Structure formats: structure tokens, C-alpha cells
CSV table of C-alpha atoms and ligand atoms in Angstrom, one decimal:
chain,number,residue,atom,x,y,z
A,1,UNK,CA,90.2,171.2,153.0
A,2,UNK,CA,93.8,169.8,153.5
A,3,UNK,CA,95.8,172.1,155.9
A,4,UNK,CA,98.9,172.2,157.7
A,5,UNK,CA,96.9,170.8,160.7
A,6,UNK,CA,95.4,167.4,158.9
A,7,UNK,CA,96.9,164.7,160.3
A,8,UNK,CA,98.4,161.7,158.2
A,9,UNK,CA,97.8,157.9,158.5
A,10,UNK,CA,98.7,155.4,156.1
A,11,UNK,CA,99.1,151.8,155.3
A,12,UNK,CA,102.7,150.4,154.3
A,13,UNK,CA,103.1,146.9,152.6
A,14,UNK,CA,104.8,145.5,149.7
A,15,UNK,CA,103.2,145.4,147.4
A,16,UNK,CA,100.7,148.1,148.3
A,17,UNK,CA,99.0,149.4,144.8
A,18,UNK,CA,96.4,147.0,145.3
A,19,UNK,CA,95.5,148.3,148.9
A,20,UNK,CA,91.8,149.0,149.3
A,21,UNK,CA,92.2,150.4,152.8
A,22,UNK,CA,93.3,154.4,151.3
A,23,UNK,CA,89.6,154.3,149.8
A,24,UNK,CA,88.0,152.9,152.8
A,25,UNK,CA,89.6,155.0,155.4
A,26,UNK,CA,89.4,158.1,153.4
A,27,UNK,CA,85.3,157.4,152.7
A,28,UNK,CA,85.0,157.1,156.5
A,29,UNK,CA,86.8,160.8,156.9
A,30,UNK,CA,84.3,162.2,154.3
A,31,UNK,CA,81.2,160.4,156.1
A,32,UNK,CA,82.0,161.7,159.4
A,33,UNK,CA,82.7,165.3,157.8
A,34,UNK,CA,86.5,165.3,159.3
A,35,UNK,CA,88.6,164.4,155.7
A,36,UNK,CA,90.0,167.9,156.4
A,37,UNK,CA,91.4,166.7,159.6
A,38,UNK,CA,92.7,163.6,158.7
A,39,UNK,CA,93.9,162.0,155.2
A,40,UNK,CA,94.9,158.3,154.4
A,41,UNK,CA,97.7,157.5,152.0
A,42,UNK,CA,99.8,154.4,151.3
A,43,UNK,CA,103.3,153.7,150.4
A,44,UNK,CA,105.0,150.7,149.2
A,45,UNK,CA,107.7,150.2,152.1
A,46,UNK,CA,110.5,147.2,151.5
A,47,UNK,CA,111.0,145.0,154.4
A,48,UNK,CA,114.5,145.9,154.6
A,49,UNK,CA,113.4,149.2,155.1
A,50,UNK,CA,110.8,148.7,158.0
A,51,UNK,CA,112.7,150.4,160.9
A,52,UNK,CA,113.8,153.4,158.7
A,53,UNK,CA,109.8,154.0,158.0
A,54,UNK,CA,109.2,153.8,161.7
A,55,UNK,CA,111.9,156.4,161.9
A,56,UNK,CA,110.0,158.3,159.5
A,57,UNK,CA,106.9,158.0,161.1
A,58,UNK,CA,108.3,159.7,164.5
A,59,UNK,CA,110.0,162.5,162.2
A,60,UNK,CA,107.1,163.2,160.2
A,61,UNK,CA,104.4,162.8,163.0
A,62,UNK,CA,102.4,160.4,161.1
A,63,UNK,CA,99.0,159.7,163.3
A,64,UNK,CA,98.3,155.8,162.6
A,65,UNK,CA,100.1,153.6,160.6
A,66,UNK,CA,98.2,150.0,159.2
A,67,UNK,CA,100.5,147.4,158.4
A,68,UNK,CA,100.3,145.0,155.9
A,69,UNK,CA,102.4,141.8,154.6
A,70,UNK,CA,105.5,141.6,155.0
A,71,UNK,CA,105.5,143.9,157.9
A,72,UNK,CA,103.1,142.8,160.8
A,73,UNK,CA,105.9,141.1,162.8
A,74,UNK,CA,109.1,142.9,161.4
A,75,UNK,CA,107.6,146.5,163.0
A,76,UNK,CA,107.1,145.0,166.1
A,77,UNK,CA,111.2,145.4,167.1
A,78,UNK,CA,111.0,149.3,166.6
A,79,UNK,CA,107.9,150.1,168.6
A,80,UNK,CA,107.8,151.9,172.1
A,81,UNK,CA,104.8,149.6,173.4
A,82,UNK,CA,102.9,146.8,172.0
A,83,UNK,CA,99.2,146.1,173.2
A,84,UNK,CA,99.1,142.8,175.0
A,85,UNK,CA,96.5,141.6,172.5
A,86,UNK,CA,98.7,142.0,169.7
A,87,UNK,CA,101.8,140.5,171.6
A,88,UNK,CA,99.6,137.3,172.2
A,89,UNK,CA,98.8,137.2,168.4
A,90,UNK,CA,102.1,138.1,167.8
A,91,UNK,CA,101.9,140.6,165.0
A,92,UNK,CA,101.0,144.0,164.6
A,93,UNK,CA,98.5,145.1,162.0
A,94,UNK,CA,98.2,148.9,163.5
A,95,UNK,CA,100.8,151.5,164.8
A,96,UNK,CA,99.2,154.7,166.9
A,97,UNK,CA,101.5,157.5,167.2
A,98,UNK,CA,100.5,159.6,170.0
A,99,UNK,CA,103.0,162.5,170.3
A,100,UNK,CA,105.9,160.3,169.2
A,101,UNK,CA,105.5,157.6,171.6
A,102,UNK,CA,104.4,154.5,169.1
A,103,UNK,CA,102.2,151.4,170.3
A,104,UNK,CA,101.6,148.5,168.3
A,105,UNK,CA,98.1,147.0,168.1
A,106,UNK,CA,96.3,144.1,166.3
A,107,UNK,CA,92.9,144.6,164.8
A,108,UNK,CA,92.8,141.4,162.5
A,109,UNK,CA,91.5,139.3,164.9
A,110,UNK,CA,88.1,141.7,165.4
A,111,UNK,CA,87.9,141.6,161.6
A,112,UNK,CA,86.8,137.8,162.3
A,113,UNK,CA,84.9,138.0,165.5
A,114,UNK,CA,82.9,141.2,164.4
A,115,UNK,CA,81.1,139.9,161.1
A,116,UNK,CA,80.9,136.0,162.7
A,117,UNK,CA,79.3,137.9,166.1
A,118,UNK,CA,76.4,139.2,163.7
A,119,UNK,CA,75.6,135.8,162.8
A,120,UNK,CA,76.2,133.7,165.4
A,121,UNK,CA,77.3,133.3,169.8
A,122,UNK,CA,80.8,132.1,169.3
A,123,UNK,CA,81.3,130.3,172.6
A,124,UNK,CA,81.1,126.3,172.5
A,125,UNK,CA,80.6,126.3,168.7
A,126,UNK,CA,82.8,123.3,166.9
A,127,UNK,CA,84.8,125.6,164.9
A,128,UNK,CA,87.7,124.5,161.8
A,129,UNK,CA,90.0,126.6,160.6
A,130,UNK,CA,92.0,125.8,157.2
A,131,UNK,CA,95.3,126.8,157.2
A,132,UNK,CA,98.0,127.5,160.0
A,133,UNK,CA,99.9,131.2,158.7
A,134,UNK,CA,99.2,134.9,159.8
A,135,UNK,CA,95.4,135.0,159.2
A,136,UNK,CA,94.7,131.9,160.8
A,137,UNK,CA,97.0,132.9,164.1
A,138,UNK,CA,94.3,136.2,164.5
A,139,UNK,CA,91.3,133.4,164.1
A,140,UNK,CA,92.9,130.9,166.7
A,141,UNK,CA,93.5,133.6,169.0
A,142,UNK,CA,89.6,135.3,168.4
A,143,UNK,CA,87.9,132.2,168.7
A,144,UNK,CA,89.5,130.7,171.5
A,145,UNK,CA,89.2,133.7,173.4
A,146,UNK,CA,85.7,133.7,172.6
A,147,UNK,CA,85.4,130.1,173.9
A,148,UNK,CA,84.8,128.2,170.8
A,149,UNK,CA,86.2,124.9,170.4
A,150,UNK,CA,88.7,125.2,167.6
A,151,UNK,CA,90.4,122.8,165.6
A,152,UNK,CA,93.3,123.8,162.8
A,153,UNK,CA,93.9,121.9,159.7
A,154,UNK,CA,96.9,122.3,157.7
A,155,UNK,CA,99.1,121.3,154.7
A,156,UNK,CA,101.9,121.2,157.0
A,157,UNK,CA,100.7,119.7,160.1
A,158,UNK,CA,103.5,120.9,162.2
A,159,UNK,CA,102.4,124.5,161.7
A,160,UNK,CA,99.3,123.6,162.7
A,161,UNK,CA,100.4,121.8,165.6
A,162,UNK,CA,102.7,124.9,166.6
A,163,UNK,CA,99.6,127.3,166.7
A,164,UNK,CA,97.3,124.5,168.3
A,165,UNK,CA,99.6,124.4,171.3
A,166,UNK,CA,99.9,128.2,171.5
A,167,UNK,CA,96.0,128.6,171.3
A,168,UNK,CA,94.8,125.5,172.8
A,169,UNK,CA,92.9,124.2,169.9
A,170,UNK,CA,92.8,120.3,168.1
A,171,UNK,CA,94.9,120.1,164.8
A,172,UNK,CA,95.3,118.1,162.1
A,173,UNK,CA,96.5,117.5,158.4
A,174,UNK,CA,94.0,119.2,155.7
A,175,UNK,CA,94.0,115.8,154.2
A,176,UNK,CA,91.5,114.8,157.0
A,177,UNK,CA,89.1,117.2,155.9
A,178,UNK,CA,86.4,114.7,156.2
A,179,UNK,CA,86.3,116.1,160.0
A,180,UNK,CA,84.7,119.0,159.2
A,181,UNK,CA,81.3,117.1,158.8
A,182,UNK,CA,80.2,118.0,161.8
A,183,UNK,CA,81.5,121.7,162.4
A,184,UNK,CA,79.3,124.7,163.0
A,185,UNK,CA,81.6,126.9,161.3
A,186,UNK,CA,84.6,127.1,158.9
A,187,UNK,CA,87.1,129.4,158.0
A,188,UNK,CA,89.1,129.3,155.0
A,189,UNK,CA,92.9,131.2,156.3
A,190,UNK,CA,95.0,129.2,153.0
A,191,UNK,CA,95.6,130.5,149.5
A,192,UNK,CA,93.3,128.1,148.3
A,193,UNK,CA,90.9,130.1,145.9
A,194,UNK,CA,92.8,133.3,145.1
A,195,UNK,CA,95.3,133.7,142.6
A,196,UNK,CA,96.1,130.6,140.2
A,197,UNK,CA,93.9,128.7,142.3
A,198,UNK,CA,91.0,130.7,142.1
A,199,UNK,CA,89.1,127.8,140.3
A,200,UNK,CA,89.6,125.7,143.6
A,201,UNK,CA,88.1,125.2,147.1
A,202,UNK,CA,89.9,123.8,150.2
A,203,UNK,CA,86.6,121.6,150.8
A,204,UNK,CA,84.2,119.8,148.6
A,205,UNK,CA,80.7,120.8,148.2
A,206,UNK,CA,79.3,117.7,149.7
A,207,UNK,CA,80.7,118.5,152.7
A,208,UNK,CA,79.1,121.1,153.7
A,209,UNK,CA,75.4,121.5,155.2
A,210,UNK,CA,73.0,124.2,155.2
A,211,UNK,CA,73.8,124.5,159.1
A,212,UNK,CA,77.2,125.5,159.0
A,213,UNK,CA,78.5,129.3,158.4
A,214,UNK,CA,81.6,129.5,156.0
A,215,UNK,CA,84.0,132.4,156.3
A,216,UNK,CA,86.5,132.8,153.6
A,217,UNK,CA,89.3,135.1,154.3
A,218,UNK,CA,90.1,135.7,150.3
A,219,UNK,CA,88.6,138.8,149.3
A,220,UNK,CA,89.9,138.9,145.6
A,221,UNK,CA,87.6,136.9,143.8
A,222,UNK,CA,84.8,138.6,146.0
A,223,UNK,CA,82.8,135.1,145.7
A,224,UNK,CA,85.3,132.3,146.2
A,225,UNK,CA,84.6,128.6,144.7
A,226,UNK,CA,84.4,127.7,148.8
A,227,UNK,CA,81.5,130.5,149.2
A,228,UNK,CA,79.7,129.4,145.8
A,229,UNK,CA,79.3,125.9,147.2
A,230,UNK,CA,78.2,126.9,150.5
A,231,UNK,CA,75.6,129.0,148.7
A,232,UNK,CA,74.5,126.2,146.9
A,233,UNK,CA,74.0,124.2,149.9
A,234,UNK,CA,72.1,127.0,151.9
A,235,UNK,CA,75.1,127.9,154.3
A,236,UNK,CA,75.3,131.0,155.6
A,237,UNK,CA,78.4,132.7,154.4
A,238,UNK,CA,81.2,135.4,155.3
A,239,UNK,CA,83.0,137.0,152.6
A,240,UNK,CA,86.7,138.5,153.1
A,241,UNK,CA,85.6,141.6,152.4
A,242,UNK,CA,83.9,141.5,156.0
A,243,UNK,CA,86.8,140.9,157.7
A,244,UNK,CA,89.1,143.8,155.8
A,245,UNK,CA,86.1,146.2,156.9
A,246,UNK,CA,86.1,145.1,160.4
A,247,UNK,CA,90.0,145.3,161.1
A,248,UNK,CA,89.7,148.7,159.1
A,249,UNK,CA,86.8,150.2,161.6
A,250,UNK,CA,88.7,149.3,164.4
A,251,UNK,CA,91.7,151.0,163.2
A,252,UNK,CA,89.5,153.5,162.1
A,253,UNK,CA,88.6,154.4,165.8
A,254,UNK,CA,92.0,153.8,167.5
A,255,UNK,CA,93.5,156.6,165.0
A,256,UNK,CA,90.7,159.0,165.0
A,257,UNK,CA,89.2,158.2,168.5
A,258,UNK,CA,85.6,158.1,166.7
A,259,UNK,CA,83.2,155.5,166.0
A,260,UNK,CA,84.0,154.5,162.4
A,261,UNK,CA,80.8,154.8,160.0
A,262,UNK,CA,80.9,151.0,159.0
A,263,UNK,CA,78.3,151.6,156.1
A,264,UNK,CA,80.1,154.3,154.1
A,265,UNK,CA,83.2,152.1,154.4
A,266,UNK,CA,81.6,149.1,153.7
A,267,UNK,CA,80.2,150.6,150.7
A,268,UNK,CA,83.4,151.3,149.1
A,269,UNK,CA,84.6,148.0,149.6
A,270,UNK,CA,81.9,146.6,148.0
A,271,UNK,CA,82.5,148.9,144.9
A,272,UNK,CA,85.5,147.0,144.2
A,273,UNK,CA,84.1,143.4,144.8
A,274,UNK,CA,84.4,141.5,141.8
B,301,NAP,P1,100.3,132.6,155.0
B,301,NAP,O1,100.7,133.4,156.3
B,301,NAP,O2,101.0,132.4,153.8
B,301,NAP,O3,99.4,131.4,155.4
B,301,NAP,C1,99.1,130.6,153.6
B,301,NAP,C2,98.5,129.3,154.4
B,301,NAP,O4,97.6,128.7,153.1
B,301,NAP,C3,99.5,128.4,154.9
B,301,NAP,O5,98.6,127.8,156.2
B,301,NAP,C4,99.4,127.5,154.0
B,301,NAP,O6,99.8,126.1,154.4
B,301,NAP,C5,98.2,127.3,153.5
B,301,NAP,N1,98.5,127.1,151.8
B,301,NAP,C6,99.5,127.8,150.9
B,301,NAP,N2,99.1,127.4,149.6
B,301,NAP,C7,98.6,126.1,149.7
B,301,NAP,C8,98.0,125.2,149.1
B,301,NAP,N3,98.6,125.0,147.8
B,301,NAP,N4,97.3,124.0,149.8
B,301,NAP,C9,96.9,124.0,150.7
B,301,NAP,N5,97.4,124.9,151.7
B,301,NAP,C10,98.0,126.1,151.1
B,301,NAP,O7,99.1,133.4,154.5
B,301,NAP,P2,98.0,134.6,155.3
B,301,NAP,O8,98.7,136.2,155.7
B,301,NAP,O9,97.5,133.7,156.3
B,301,NAP,O10,97.0,134.4,154.4
B,301,NAP,C11,95.8,133.4,154.0
B,301,NAP,C12,94.3,134.0,153.3
B,301,NAP,O11,94.2,135.1,154.0
B,301,NAP,C13,95.2,134.6,152.2
B,301,NAP,O12,94.3,134.2,151.1
B,301,NAP,C14,94.8,136.0,152.3
B,301,NAP,O13,94.5,136.6,150.8
B,301,NAP,C15,93.9,136.1,153.4
B,301,NAP,N6,93.9,137.1,154.4
B,301,NAP,C16,92.6,138.1,154.1
B,301,NAP,C17,92.5,138.9,155.0
B,301,NAP,C18,91.7,139.9,154.8
B,301,NAP,O14,91.4,140.8,155.4
B,301,NAP,N7,90.4,139.5,154.5
B,301,NAP,C19,93.6,139.6,156.0
B,301,NAP,C20,94.7,138.9,155.5
B,301,NAP,C21,94.8,137.2,154.7
B,301,NAP,P3,101.4,125.4,154.8
B,301,NAP,O15,101.5,126.1,156.3
B,301,NAP,O16,101.8,124.0,154.5
B,301,NAP,O17,102.6,126.4,154.0
């Protein structure tokens, strides 16, 4: 039961109505029998109100905050401390409030590394990241941290170059897509495959082979064109929902101090897969 002692966690973003985080975290509380101790809600917060929202978290004693677009950079200005990994990635997706002291973390990279490590040993693998935005940044950090040989290909080469310099990767244009033929792992961090581009794939089917692992960050649609191509070719696939799940399970632990019930949290996400 929710009582006066229940700790509140929440996600902020704009837009936020589509977020699956409340269901995922609350399912985790249920599974561990701590649904009276913690509750997780969502708030639509405009970017201009980021600072006021942070003041509100302090005033109300909100225990944990997940930050999604467009807040991941802006909130960093108002926190008391930023964990070194979040500092290196340059973005915060998680804020923990310890008696008024707000610390920013980044768990997005764990959303990438955890499902990949379930399938392979990342060290020494030839990996291509398509895209050079926020998701790509967390990928570049995590994969170079694990000593992979990473190449970033992007539509705007200058963005790939900036990221590649920061994380000591190779870079190029997404037009040089032929170069992925000898990659072990390919990650899509572009918007190609979602929304108006849901019928498109960032790479043609003929460049995929059965020895590859193909990871698409997009989670809506659940099975993107790219993942359909990968399946057709017998390659291993990782869905964007796995990334959402594992950045969330790491947040869960930061908020509650408990190991996340992964299966219960995965189940609720999969119930939304379409
Ligand atoms: P972002 O910062 O806006 O970056 C978007 C990237 O896509 C940029 O590299 C951009 O290239 C490229 N791009 C956009 N339209 C393109 C087009 N028509 N052709 C070629 N490239 C195009 O976005 P983000 O936050 O990194 O998100 C990227 C993807 O990851 C999205 O699909 C998002 O849904 C997904 N994502 C998933 C999760 C998860 O938990 N599963 C978490 C975060 C993001 P330019 O640099 O040339 O503009």
C-alpha cells in the first residue's frame, strides 16, 4: 500500500506519455514486494523548466529520477555531483537523491553492454556504430571501454569525427556502408527504422551475414526492418527493448539498492512490443 513513507521515483521528458519506464519500474517493485516502499511515476517537463524541476526534486524529496530527451544534458548544470562515467559520456539519464544531495549517473551504456555480453565477448571485436547522436555516444563509451575496435559511420561525418576523437574510434560516412562487410557487430543508433522511416533499414540485407550480431537501438517498432534482414540472414539480433530494459535495471538498483528483477521488468516491456 502507498503510505506517507513511500519513496517516489519518476521519469521526466518531453514528450513522456509514451514512456514505458513507469510500468517497468513498478513491475519491478511488485515482483520484489516493495511496491509500498517505492512508487514510480512520470512527468512531462519542458526543457525550459529543467532547473525548476530539479529544485522540486530537492523540495519534495523525490528519491530517483530517470531523464530522457531533452533533459540528459541540461540537468547536469543543476546537480551536486556527476559520477565520472556520466561525466565521460557527457550525459545524465539517472539522478539519485540522497537526503538532498543530487548525483547524476549514466546507465545508458549498460543498456548496450549487458545484452551484448550475454551473446559474446566484446574485447577485440570489430564493431560498427551507425549514427553519432546521444545513443551512439553511450555505445562508443561502453564498447571502447570493453576494448572493441569501433568505427562510427554517420550521415554528417563531422559529428562522427567529433565522437570518434573523443572515444578513440575510427569514423566515416554512412555512405561508406560497404565497409561493414567484415564487422562482427553492427549497432544502429540512427532514426532509420522508426516513425516515417519504419520501412527503411540503414543497411541493405546483402551486407549482413550469419556470423554478425545486429543490435538496433530502436524499440518501436519492436522488430525493425534491419532486424528482419538480420533474421533472414541467420544473424543474431538484439532488440532496442533490451537496451531500454538494462538501462532501467541499472537505474532500479541505484534507486532501491536492490538487484532488479530482470524477468518481471522484461515481461512488462515485451507486453508492449509491436
Ligand atoms: P539523436 O541524438 O537525435 O541522433 C540521431 C542520429 O540519427 C544522428 O546520428 C543522425 O545523423 C541520424 N539520422 C537521423 N535521421 C537520419 C536519416 N534520415 N538518415 C541518416 N541518418 C539519420 O538521437 P538518439 O537519442 O541518439 O537516438 C537514436 C536512435 O536510438 C533513435 O532511433 C532512438 O529511438 C534510439 N534510442 C533507443 C534507446 C533505447 O533505450 N532502446 C535509447 C536512446 C535512443 P546526423 O548526425 O547526420 O543528424
